[in-house]
Structures are given as structure tokens and as C-alpha cells.
Coordinates of C-alpha atoms in Angstrom, one line a residue:
X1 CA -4.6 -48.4 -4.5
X2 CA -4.7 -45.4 -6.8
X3 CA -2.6 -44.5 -10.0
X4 CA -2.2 -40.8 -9.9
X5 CA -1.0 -38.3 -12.9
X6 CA 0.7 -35.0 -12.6
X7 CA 0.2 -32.3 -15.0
X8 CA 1.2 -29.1 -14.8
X9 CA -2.0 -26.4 -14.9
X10 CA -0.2 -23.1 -16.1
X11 CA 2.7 -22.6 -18.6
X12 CA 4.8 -25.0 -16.4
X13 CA 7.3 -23.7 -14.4
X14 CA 4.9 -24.5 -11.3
X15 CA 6.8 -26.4 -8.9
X16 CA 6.3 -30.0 -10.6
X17 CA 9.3 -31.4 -9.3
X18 CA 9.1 -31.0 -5.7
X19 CA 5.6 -32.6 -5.8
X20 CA 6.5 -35.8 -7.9
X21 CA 9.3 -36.3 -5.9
X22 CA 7.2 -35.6 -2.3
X23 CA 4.2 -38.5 -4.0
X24 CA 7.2 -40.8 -5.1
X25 CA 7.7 -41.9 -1.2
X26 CA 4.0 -43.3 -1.5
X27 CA 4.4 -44.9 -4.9
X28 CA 6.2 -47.9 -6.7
X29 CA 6.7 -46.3 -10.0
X30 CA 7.3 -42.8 -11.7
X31 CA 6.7 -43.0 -15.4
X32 CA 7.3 -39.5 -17.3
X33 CA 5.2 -39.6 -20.1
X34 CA 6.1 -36.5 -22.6
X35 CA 8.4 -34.1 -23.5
X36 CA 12.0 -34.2 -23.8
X37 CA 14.9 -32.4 -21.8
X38 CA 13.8 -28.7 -22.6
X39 CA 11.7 -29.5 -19.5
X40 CA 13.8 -28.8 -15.7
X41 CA 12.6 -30.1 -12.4
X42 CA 14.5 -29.1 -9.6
X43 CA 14.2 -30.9 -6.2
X44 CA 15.3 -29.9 -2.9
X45 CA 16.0 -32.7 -0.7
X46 CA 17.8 -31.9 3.0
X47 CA 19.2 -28.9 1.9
X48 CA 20.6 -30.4 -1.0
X49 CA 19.7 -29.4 -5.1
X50 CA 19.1 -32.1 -7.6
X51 CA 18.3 -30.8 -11.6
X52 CA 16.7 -32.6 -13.8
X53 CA 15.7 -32.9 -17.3
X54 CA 15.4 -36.2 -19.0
X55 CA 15.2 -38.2 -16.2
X56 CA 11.9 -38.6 -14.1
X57 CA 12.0 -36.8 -10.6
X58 CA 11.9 -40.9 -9.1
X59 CA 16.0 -41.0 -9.1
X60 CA 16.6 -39.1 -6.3
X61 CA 14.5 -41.9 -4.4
X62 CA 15.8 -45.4 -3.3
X63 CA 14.0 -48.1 -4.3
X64 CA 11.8 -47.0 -6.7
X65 CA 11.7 -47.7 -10.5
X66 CA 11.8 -44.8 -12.5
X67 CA 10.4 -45.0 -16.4
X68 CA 11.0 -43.2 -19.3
X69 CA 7.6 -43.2 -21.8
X70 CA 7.0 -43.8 -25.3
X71 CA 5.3 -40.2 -25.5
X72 CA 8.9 -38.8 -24.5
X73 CA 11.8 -37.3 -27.0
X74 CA 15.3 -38.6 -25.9
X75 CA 18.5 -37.3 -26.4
X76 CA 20.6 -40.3 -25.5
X77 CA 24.4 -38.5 -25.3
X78 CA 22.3 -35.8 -22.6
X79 CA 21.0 -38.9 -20.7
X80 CA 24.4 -40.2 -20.4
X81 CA 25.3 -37.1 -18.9
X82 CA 22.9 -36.4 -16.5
X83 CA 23.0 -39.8 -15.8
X84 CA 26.7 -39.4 -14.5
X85 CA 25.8 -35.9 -12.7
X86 CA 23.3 -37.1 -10.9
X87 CA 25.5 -40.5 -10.1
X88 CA 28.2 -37.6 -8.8
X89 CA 25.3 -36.2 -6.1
X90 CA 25.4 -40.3 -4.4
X91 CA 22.4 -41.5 -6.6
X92 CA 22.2 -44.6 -7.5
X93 CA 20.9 -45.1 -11.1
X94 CA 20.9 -48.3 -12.9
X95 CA 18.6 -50.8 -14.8
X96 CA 17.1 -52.1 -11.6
X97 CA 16.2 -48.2 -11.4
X98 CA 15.4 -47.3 -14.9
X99 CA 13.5 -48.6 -17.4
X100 CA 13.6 -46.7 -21.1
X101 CA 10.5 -47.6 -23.4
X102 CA 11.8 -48.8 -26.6
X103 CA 9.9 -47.5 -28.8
X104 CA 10.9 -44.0 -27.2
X105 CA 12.3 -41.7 -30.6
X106 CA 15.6 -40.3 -29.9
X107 CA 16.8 -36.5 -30.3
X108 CA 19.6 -36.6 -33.0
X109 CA 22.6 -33.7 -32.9
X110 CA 20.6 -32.5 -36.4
X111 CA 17.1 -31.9 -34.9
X112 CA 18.8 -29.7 -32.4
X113 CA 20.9 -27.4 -35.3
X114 CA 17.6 -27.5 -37.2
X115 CA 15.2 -25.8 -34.2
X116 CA 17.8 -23.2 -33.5
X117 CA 18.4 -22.6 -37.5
X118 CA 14.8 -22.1 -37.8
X119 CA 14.2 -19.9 -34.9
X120 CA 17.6 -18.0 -36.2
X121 CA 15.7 -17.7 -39.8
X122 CA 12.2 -16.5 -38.2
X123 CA 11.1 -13.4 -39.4
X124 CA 7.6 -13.2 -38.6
X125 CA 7.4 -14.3 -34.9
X126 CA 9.8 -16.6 -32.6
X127 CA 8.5 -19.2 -31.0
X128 CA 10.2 -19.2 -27.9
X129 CA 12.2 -22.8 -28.2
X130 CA 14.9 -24.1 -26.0
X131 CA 16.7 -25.0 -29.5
X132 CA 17.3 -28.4 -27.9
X133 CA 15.4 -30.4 -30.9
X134 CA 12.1 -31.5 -29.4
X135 CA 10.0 -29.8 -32.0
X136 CA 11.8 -31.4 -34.9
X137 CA 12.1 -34.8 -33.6
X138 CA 8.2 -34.8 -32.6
X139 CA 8.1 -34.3 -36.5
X140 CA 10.1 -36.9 -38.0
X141 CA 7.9 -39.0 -35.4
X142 CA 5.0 -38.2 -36.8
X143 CA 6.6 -38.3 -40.3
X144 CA 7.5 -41.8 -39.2
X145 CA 11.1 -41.1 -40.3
X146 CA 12.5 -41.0 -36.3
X147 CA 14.8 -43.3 -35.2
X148 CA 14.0 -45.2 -31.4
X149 CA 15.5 -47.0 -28.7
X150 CA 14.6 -50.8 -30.4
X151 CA 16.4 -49.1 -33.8
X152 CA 19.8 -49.2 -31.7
X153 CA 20.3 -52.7 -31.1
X154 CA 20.1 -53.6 -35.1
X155 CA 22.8 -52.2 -37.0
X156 CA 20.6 -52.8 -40.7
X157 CA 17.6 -51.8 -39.2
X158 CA 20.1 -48.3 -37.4
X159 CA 21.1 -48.4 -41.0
X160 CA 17.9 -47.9 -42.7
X161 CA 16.5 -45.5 -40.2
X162 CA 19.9 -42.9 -40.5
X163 CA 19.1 -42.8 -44.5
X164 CA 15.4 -42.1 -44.0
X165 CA 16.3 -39.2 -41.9
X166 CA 18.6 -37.9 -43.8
X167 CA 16.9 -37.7 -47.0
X168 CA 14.0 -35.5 -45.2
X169 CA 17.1 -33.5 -43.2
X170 CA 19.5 -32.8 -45.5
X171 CA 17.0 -31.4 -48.0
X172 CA 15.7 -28.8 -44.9
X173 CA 19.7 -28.2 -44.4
X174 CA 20.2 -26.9 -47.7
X175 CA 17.4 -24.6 -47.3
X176 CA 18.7 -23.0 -44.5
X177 CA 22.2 -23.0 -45.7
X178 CA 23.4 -26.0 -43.3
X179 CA 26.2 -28.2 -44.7
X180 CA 24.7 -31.8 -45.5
X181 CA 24.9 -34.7 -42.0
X182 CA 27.7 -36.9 -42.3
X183 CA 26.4 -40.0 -42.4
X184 CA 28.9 -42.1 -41.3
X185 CA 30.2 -39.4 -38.2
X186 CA 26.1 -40.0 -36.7
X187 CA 25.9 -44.1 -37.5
X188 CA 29.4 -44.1 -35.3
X189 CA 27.9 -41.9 -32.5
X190 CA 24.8 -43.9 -32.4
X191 CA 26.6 -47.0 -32.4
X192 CA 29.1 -45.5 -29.5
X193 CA 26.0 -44.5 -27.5
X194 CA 23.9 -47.7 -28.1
X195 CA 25.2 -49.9 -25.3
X196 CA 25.0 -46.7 -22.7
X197 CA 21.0 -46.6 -23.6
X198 CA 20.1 -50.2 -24.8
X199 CA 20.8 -51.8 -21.3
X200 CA 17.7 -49.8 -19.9
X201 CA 15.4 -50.6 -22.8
X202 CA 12.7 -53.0 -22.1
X203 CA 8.9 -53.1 -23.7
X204 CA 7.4 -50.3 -21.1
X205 CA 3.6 -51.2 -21.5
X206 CA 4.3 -54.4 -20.6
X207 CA 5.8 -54.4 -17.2
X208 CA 3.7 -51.3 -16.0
X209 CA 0.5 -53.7 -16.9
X210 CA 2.4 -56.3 -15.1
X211 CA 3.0 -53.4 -12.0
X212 CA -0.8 -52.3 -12.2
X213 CA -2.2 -56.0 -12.1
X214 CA 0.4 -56.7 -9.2
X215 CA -1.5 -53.2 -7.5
X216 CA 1.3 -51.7 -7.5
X217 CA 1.4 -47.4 -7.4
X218 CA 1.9 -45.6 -10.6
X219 CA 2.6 -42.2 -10.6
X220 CA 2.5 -40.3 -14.1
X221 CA 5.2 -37.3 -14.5
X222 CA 4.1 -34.8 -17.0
X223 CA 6.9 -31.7 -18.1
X224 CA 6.0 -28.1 -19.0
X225 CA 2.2 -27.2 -18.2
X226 CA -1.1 -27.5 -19.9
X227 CA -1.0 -24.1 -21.4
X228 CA 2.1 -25.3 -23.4
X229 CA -0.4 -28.1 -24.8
X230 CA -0.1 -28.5 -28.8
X231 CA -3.7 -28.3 -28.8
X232 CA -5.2 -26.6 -26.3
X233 CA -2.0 -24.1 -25.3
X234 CA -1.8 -20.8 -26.6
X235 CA -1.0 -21.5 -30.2
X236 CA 1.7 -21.6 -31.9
X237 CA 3.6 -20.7 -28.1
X238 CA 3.3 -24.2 -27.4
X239 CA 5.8 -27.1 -26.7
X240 CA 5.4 -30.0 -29.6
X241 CA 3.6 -32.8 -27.4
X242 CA 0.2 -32.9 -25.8
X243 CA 0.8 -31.9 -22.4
X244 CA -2.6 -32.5 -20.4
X245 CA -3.5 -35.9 -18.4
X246 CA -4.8 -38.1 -21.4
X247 CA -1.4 -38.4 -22.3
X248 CA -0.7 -40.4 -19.5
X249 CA -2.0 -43.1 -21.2
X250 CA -0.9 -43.3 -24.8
X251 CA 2.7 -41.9 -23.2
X252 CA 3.6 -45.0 -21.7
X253 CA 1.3 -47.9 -23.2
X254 CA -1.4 -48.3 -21.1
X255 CA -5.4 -47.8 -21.1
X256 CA -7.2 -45.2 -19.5
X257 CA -8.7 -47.2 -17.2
X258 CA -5.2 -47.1 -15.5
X259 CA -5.6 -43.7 -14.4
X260 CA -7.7 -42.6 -10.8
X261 CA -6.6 -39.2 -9.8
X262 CA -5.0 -36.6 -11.8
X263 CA -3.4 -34.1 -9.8
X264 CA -3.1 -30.5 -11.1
X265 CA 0.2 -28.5 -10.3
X266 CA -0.7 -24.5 -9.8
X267 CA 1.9 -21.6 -8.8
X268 CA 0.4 -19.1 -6.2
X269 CA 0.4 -16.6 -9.1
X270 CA 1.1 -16.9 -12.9
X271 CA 4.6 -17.0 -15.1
X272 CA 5.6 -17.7 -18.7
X273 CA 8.6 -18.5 -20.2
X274 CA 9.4 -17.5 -23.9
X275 CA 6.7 -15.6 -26.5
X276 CA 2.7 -15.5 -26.5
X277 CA 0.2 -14.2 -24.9
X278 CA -0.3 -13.6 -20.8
X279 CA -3.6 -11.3 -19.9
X280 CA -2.1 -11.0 -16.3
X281 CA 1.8 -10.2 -17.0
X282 CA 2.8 -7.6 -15.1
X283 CA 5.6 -5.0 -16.4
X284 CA 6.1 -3.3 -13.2
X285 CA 7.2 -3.8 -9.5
X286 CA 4.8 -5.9 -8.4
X287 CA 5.9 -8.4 -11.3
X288 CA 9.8 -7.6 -10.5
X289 CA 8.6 -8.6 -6.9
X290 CA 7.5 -11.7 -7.6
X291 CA 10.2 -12.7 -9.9
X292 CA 12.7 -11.8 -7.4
X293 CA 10.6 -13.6 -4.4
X294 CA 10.1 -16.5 -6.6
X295 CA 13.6 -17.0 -7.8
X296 CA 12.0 -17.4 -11.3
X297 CA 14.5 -18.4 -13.8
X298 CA 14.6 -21.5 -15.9
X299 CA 16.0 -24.4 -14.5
X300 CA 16.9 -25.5 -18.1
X301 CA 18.0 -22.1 -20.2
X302 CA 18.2 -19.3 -17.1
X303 CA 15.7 -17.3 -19.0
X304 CA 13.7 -15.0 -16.9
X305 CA 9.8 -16.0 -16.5
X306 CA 7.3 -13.3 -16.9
X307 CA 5.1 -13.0 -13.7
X308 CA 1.5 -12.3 -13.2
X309 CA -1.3 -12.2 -11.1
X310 CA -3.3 -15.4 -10.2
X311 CA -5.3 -16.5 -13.3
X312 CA -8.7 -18.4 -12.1
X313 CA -9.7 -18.0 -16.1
X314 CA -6.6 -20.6 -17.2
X315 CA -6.6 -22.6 -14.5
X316 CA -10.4 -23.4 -14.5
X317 CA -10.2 -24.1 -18.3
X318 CA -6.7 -26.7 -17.9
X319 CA -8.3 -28.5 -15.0
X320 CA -11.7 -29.0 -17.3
X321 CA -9.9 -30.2 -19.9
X322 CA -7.2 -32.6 -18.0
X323 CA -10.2 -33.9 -15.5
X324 CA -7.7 -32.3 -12.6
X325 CA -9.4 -33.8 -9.5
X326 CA -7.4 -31.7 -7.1
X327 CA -4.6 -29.5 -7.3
X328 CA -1.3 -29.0 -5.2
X329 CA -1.0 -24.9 -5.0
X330 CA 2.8 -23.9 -4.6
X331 CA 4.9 -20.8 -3.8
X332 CA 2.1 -19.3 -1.5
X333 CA 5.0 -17.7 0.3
X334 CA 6.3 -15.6 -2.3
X335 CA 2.8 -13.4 -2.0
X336 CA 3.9 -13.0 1.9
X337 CA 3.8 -9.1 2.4
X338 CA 1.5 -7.9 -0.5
X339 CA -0.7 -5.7 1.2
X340 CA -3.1 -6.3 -2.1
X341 CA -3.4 -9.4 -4.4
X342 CA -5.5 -9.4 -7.8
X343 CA -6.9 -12.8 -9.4
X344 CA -8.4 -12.9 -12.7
X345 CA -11.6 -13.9 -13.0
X346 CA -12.5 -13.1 -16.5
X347 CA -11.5 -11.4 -20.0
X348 CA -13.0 -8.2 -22.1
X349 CA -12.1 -8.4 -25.5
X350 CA -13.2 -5.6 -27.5
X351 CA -16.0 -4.5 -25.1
X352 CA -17.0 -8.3 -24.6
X353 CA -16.7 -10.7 -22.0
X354 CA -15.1 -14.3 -21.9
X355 CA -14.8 -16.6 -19.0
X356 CA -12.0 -18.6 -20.8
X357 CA -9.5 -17.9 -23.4
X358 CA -10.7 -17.6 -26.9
X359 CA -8.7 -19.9 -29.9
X360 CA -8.0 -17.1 -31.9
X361 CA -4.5 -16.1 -31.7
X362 CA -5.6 -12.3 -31.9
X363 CA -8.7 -12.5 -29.6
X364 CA -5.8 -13.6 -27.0
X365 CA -3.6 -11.0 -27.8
X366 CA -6.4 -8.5 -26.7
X367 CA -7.5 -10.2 -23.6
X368 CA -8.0 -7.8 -20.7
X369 CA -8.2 -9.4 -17.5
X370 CA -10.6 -8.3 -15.5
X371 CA -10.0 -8.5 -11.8
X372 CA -10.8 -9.2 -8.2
X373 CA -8.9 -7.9 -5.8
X374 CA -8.3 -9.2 -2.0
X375 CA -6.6 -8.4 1.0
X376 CA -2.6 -9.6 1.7
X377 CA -1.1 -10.8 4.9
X378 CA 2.4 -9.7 6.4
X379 CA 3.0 -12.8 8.4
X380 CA 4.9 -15.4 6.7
X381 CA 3.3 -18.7 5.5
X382 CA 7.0 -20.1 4.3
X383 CA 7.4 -23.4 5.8
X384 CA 3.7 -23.9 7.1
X385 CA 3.1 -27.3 7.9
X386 CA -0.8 -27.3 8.7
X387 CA -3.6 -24.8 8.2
X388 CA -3.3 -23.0 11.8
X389 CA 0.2 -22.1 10.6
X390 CA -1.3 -20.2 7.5
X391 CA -2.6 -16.2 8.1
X392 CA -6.6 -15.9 7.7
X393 CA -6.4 -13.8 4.7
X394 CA -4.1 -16.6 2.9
X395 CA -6.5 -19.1 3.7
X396 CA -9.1 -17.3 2.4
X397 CA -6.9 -16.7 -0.6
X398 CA -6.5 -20.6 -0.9
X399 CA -10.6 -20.8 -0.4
X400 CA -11.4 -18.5 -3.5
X401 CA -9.0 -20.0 -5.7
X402 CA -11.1 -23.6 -5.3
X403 CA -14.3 -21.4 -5.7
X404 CA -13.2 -19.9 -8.9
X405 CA -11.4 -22.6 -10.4
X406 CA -14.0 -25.1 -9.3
X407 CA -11.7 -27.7 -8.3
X408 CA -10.7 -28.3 -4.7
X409 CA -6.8 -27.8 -3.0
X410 CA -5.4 -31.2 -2.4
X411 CA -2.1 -30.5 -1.3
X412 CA -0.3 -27.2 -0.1
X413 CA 3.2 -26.4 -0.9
X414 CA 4.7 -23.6 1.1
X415 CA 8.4 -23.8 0.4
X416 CA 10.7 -25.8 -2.0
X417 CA 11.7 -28.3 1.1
X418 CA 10.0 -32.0 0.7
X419 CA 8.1 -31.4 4.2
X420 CA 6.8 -28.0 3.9
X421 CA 3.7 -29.6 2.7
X422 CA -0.2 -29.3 3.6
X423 CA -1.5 -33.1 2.6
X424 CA -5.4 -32.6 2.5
X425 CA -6.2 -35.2 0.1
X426 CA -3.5 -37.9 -0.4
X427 CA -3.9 -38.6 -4.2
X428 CA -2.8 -42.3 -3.9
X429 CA -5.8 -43.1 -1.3
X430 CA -8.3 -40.6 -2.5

């Protein structure tokens, strides 16, 4: 019996969803360990769409609990919500289905005006935020001025918490030219919202170590990708969390030890959403064409994504550092009818060579890619269901991407649908 984590190995984007929910049927538990509700999954199940931010791609399944981490921001009036949308599609969500951690910090109304304020008030570069207040909440965490789940069900201790904010939040305010929080208008919303939240709480760690001695299955839901890492992404175009499989652990309360495969998520090609750097973006029409092909908007904002070619570089480097023991490709269809694919295989900065990307912010900015370039296919591989169904040149395709990135393909996604999957290594017996 393994417990398997999911991390995403690009800039996210990479078809998370679809795989969490196809490895739910095989486990007991989903626990999303980080991030907040700037992250989207979108799951496709008989035809029918299911969005999702905050909660864990495990709803949509019967059955199963589904857990909300420690490591995650929560914005409890846009759980509610979702909540009741996803109640409106016939799913069945209540606390026999899911469990909040509570020390989980909670996204108040003022972290979300203070992220868009600041990126109203950049003048030197943007970073690209969803403006929903995951950055500044991830700060009063660390500032240890956040206020959590546990914090709702005491109103002196509620009490306590609101003032500590405020003293930090209101001095920021001025600064930007925001009118002061009403105190008393938040410690009436919390106190409105705290029976809505408070009857999923329970103490996380504690009944997954419960699940894991039972042998139960654990499957560890990570949002956004690897490259959006607050340590090892491309700096400062990050999200505020650390993105990459060792926060399984710490994101939900248990050891390391608790972990046996982690599963890396990789697109067919590359996109970005938002600022920084991207060696392989393309600005013509093979870039339109796979934007188009790939129906690449955000699930949460509608942004466009940037599209590029294949790069081995990044994904090599965010399965190193995540331990990425195999990873599910996706979209391979949307390259159907290139007669010529590139992949990156290196970099030339400034008439030298790097087989990963450098630190330094301007290093990155002047990466090159340099390129390999192999033969496309016309026939379709949408909906392939084994490796006979795929064309020789995509298998090859799928054959140099394990060479380059030096981790093997584990599973095979070929369209959004649940079934339209290529299992070569299931994750959970592996």
C-alpha cells in the first residue's frame, strides 16, 4: 500500500486535476497540502465539468474523504460557495467527506484588497497575482499574526487575533491610501461564517496518522507547479508557498516517511501564466496553435497562458528536486498534426551553456534555449487508450522525453476524459 504525492512539474496549468481525480478511485484519502483558491482544477467526468479551487479534486468522488492541509490558505466565505456550487452539480459534500485542518490560516477580505492594491501601486515589475490574497495571508502566517480555523470557535481568542491583524493591516492601508478595516463589520462576518467552516474542522495530523497506521491510501494534492515554487521557481514570479513534494509532509502533519511515490504532472509542451521568464515561449503561430488546441486559459482568472515548446531543461531540474519517481505526461494530443516539434535540451547565456536554469533573475531573462528538433505525426493520439493506439513518432516523442528528463512516464493522459489514460506504472502499487 503506497501513499502517493502529486506535484505539478512546470508552471502548473498541467492537467493536475484530471489525474488526482483518475488516482482518487484507487485511494482512501485526498489531502491538498498548499496553496489557496488562486489555484483551478477542472475535472471532466462523463461529459460533465466540475471547477475547483479550494476544495481537493476528491469531491467529485463517493466515498472518499477529502482533506484540506495545514500548508493551505483558506478563504472560508469562497468555500462556502463552492461548496454550494459543487452541491448544485449532485455532489455530495459534508463532514463525513471533508475534513479542514485547524490550524489551516484563513484568507480575510483585507489580504485580498491589499495584493491587488500592491500590484495596482507596482512600478517596477508586476508580479503576476490572482489578487485573491494568498501572498499576504502566507505573510501574516509567517508573521504569526494570521488568524486559523481553531481561532473561530473562541470568541476572545477570534478577538485577540482580529486586533493583531489589524494593527500590522491598517498601518499597510494607510500607506497605500486604503481606508482603515472595520473592526467590528470583519468580527461579525467571521462570527457569521464560523459555524459554516467549524463543523469540518478536526486535528488533520491526527486522523491521517490514524488512516496511514490503518494502511489506508493517501493521495497528496499539490496546486500550481514546481516552477511557481517560493524557492526554487523563477523568482520573484512565484506563488507564496513551497510548491514541490516535501511539502506533502509539513502541509498536512505528517512525517516523511509517510510518503512512497511522488508523481510528477508534465504538459506535452510548456505554458505560463502571468510575468517572468520562459526560454521556450513562442510569439508566433505555432504558439497561437497550441493555445488554441490546448484550450489554454485559466480555470481561475480566464487569462491566457503563454505556450512553448517542450522544456527537458525544467522538467529535469523540478523532478530532481521533488524526487518525482514517474511522471503522468498530458495533452499529447494537442501536438497531433505538427509536422515538426522542438524540445529544449539546454540554455546559452551570453555565449555559455547551462543544462538547468541559473538563480539569477537576469541570467534567466537571457536564457536561449537551445533545441532538438523531431519529427510530428498527423494521426490522432486523442483518446488513446494503450500504446498500439499511439503513432510511432509520438511514442518516440514520449521515449526522449524520459531520456532527457531522466525520469520514466508513468501514466499517459491523452484527453481531458477520466479513461483516456495509459496506466504503466500504477503509483499506489509501484
Amino acid at each position: 500500500m503506497a501513499n502517493v504525492v502529486v506535484v505539478g512539474a512546470q508552471w502548473g496549468d498541467e492537467g493536475k486535476g484530471k489525474i488526482v481525480d483518475w488516482l482518487s478511485e484507487r485511494a482512501d484519502v485526498i489531502a491538498r497540502f498548499q496553496g489557496g483558491h488562486n489555484a483551478g482544477h477542472t475535472l471532466v467526468i462523463d461529459g460533465k465539468v466540475y471547477k475547483l479551487n479550494a476544495l481537493p479534486s476528491g469531491v467529485v468522488r463517493g466515498g472518499k474523504l477529502s482533506v484540506i492541509g495545514n500548508g493551505v490558505v483558506l478563504d472560508p466565505w469562497h468555500l462556502v460557495k463552492e461548496i454550494e456550487s459543487i452541491r448544485g452539480q449532485g455532489v455530495e459534500i459534508s463532514p463525513d467527506t471533508l475534513m479542514i485542518a485547524e490550524n489551516t490560516p484563513l484568507i480575510m477580505p483585507f489580504h485580498g484588497e491589499l495584493d491587488r492594491a500592491r500590484e495596482a501601486h507596482a512600478s517596477v515589475a508586476k508580479i503576476g497575482t490572482t489578487g485573491r490574497g494568498i501572498g499576504p495571508c502566507y505573510e501574516d502566517k509567517v508573521g504569526r499574526r494570521v488568524i486559523r480555523v481553531a481561532d473561530l470557535s473562541d470568541n476572545d481568542t477570534l478577538e485577540l487575533r482580529v486586533d493583531r491583524a489589524l494593527v500590522h493591516h491598517n498601518a499597510l492601508r494607510a500607506g497605500l491610501g486604503l481606508e482603515a478595516i472595520d473592526r467590528e463589520a470583519l468580527l461579525t462576518s467571521l462570527r457569521e461564517i464560523a459555524p459554516e467552516i467549524l463543523k469540518y474542522a478536526a486535528p488533520v495530523w491526527k486522523v491521517l496518522d490514524e488512516d496511514r497506521r490503518a494502511g489506508k491510501r493517501i493521495l497528496f494534492e499539490g496546486a500550481q507547479g514546481s516552477l511557481l515554487d517560493i524557492d526554487f521557481g523563477t523568482y520573484p514570479f512565484v506563488t507564496s508557498s513551497n510548491v514541490i513534494a516535501g511539502q506533502a509532509a509539513t502541509g498536512v502533519g505528517l512525517g516523511p516517511n509517510a510518503i512512497d511515490f511522488v508523481l510528477g504532472i508534465v504538459k506535452a509542451y510548456t505554458t505560463r501564466v502571468g510575468e517572468g521568464p520562459f526560454p521556450t515561449e513562442l510569439n508566433d503561430a505555432d504558439g497561437e496553435r497550441l493555445g488554441t488546441r490546448g484550450h489554454e486559459f485559466g480555470t481561475v482568472t480566464g487569462r491566457k497562458r503563454r505556450c512553448g515548446w517542450f522544456d527537458a531543461v525544467l522538467v529535469r531540474q523540478t523532478c530532481a528536486i521533488s524526487g518525482v519517481k514517474g511522471i503522468a505526461l498530458t495533452k499529447l494530443d494537442v501536438l497531433d498534426g505538427f509536422e515538426t516539434l522542438k524540445i529544449c535540451v539546454g540554455y546559452e547565456v551570453d555565449g555559455v551553456r547551462y543544462d538547468y536554469l541559473p538563480t539569477q533573475a537576469a541570467l534567466q531573462a537571457r536564457a536561449t534555449p537551445i533545441y532538438e528538433e523531431m519529427e510530428g505525426w498527423s494521426e490522432s493520439t486523442a483518446g488513446a487508450r494503450s500504446w498500439a493506439d499511439l503513432p510511432g513518432a509520438a511514442v518516440k516523442y514520449v521515449r526522449r522525453i524520459e531520456e532527457l528528463i531522466h525520469c520514466p512516464v508513468a501514466m499517459l493522459s491523452t484527453s481531458p476524459e477520466r479513461d483516456d489514460t495509459i496506466l504503466v506504472t500504477d503509483p499506489f502499487e509501484d
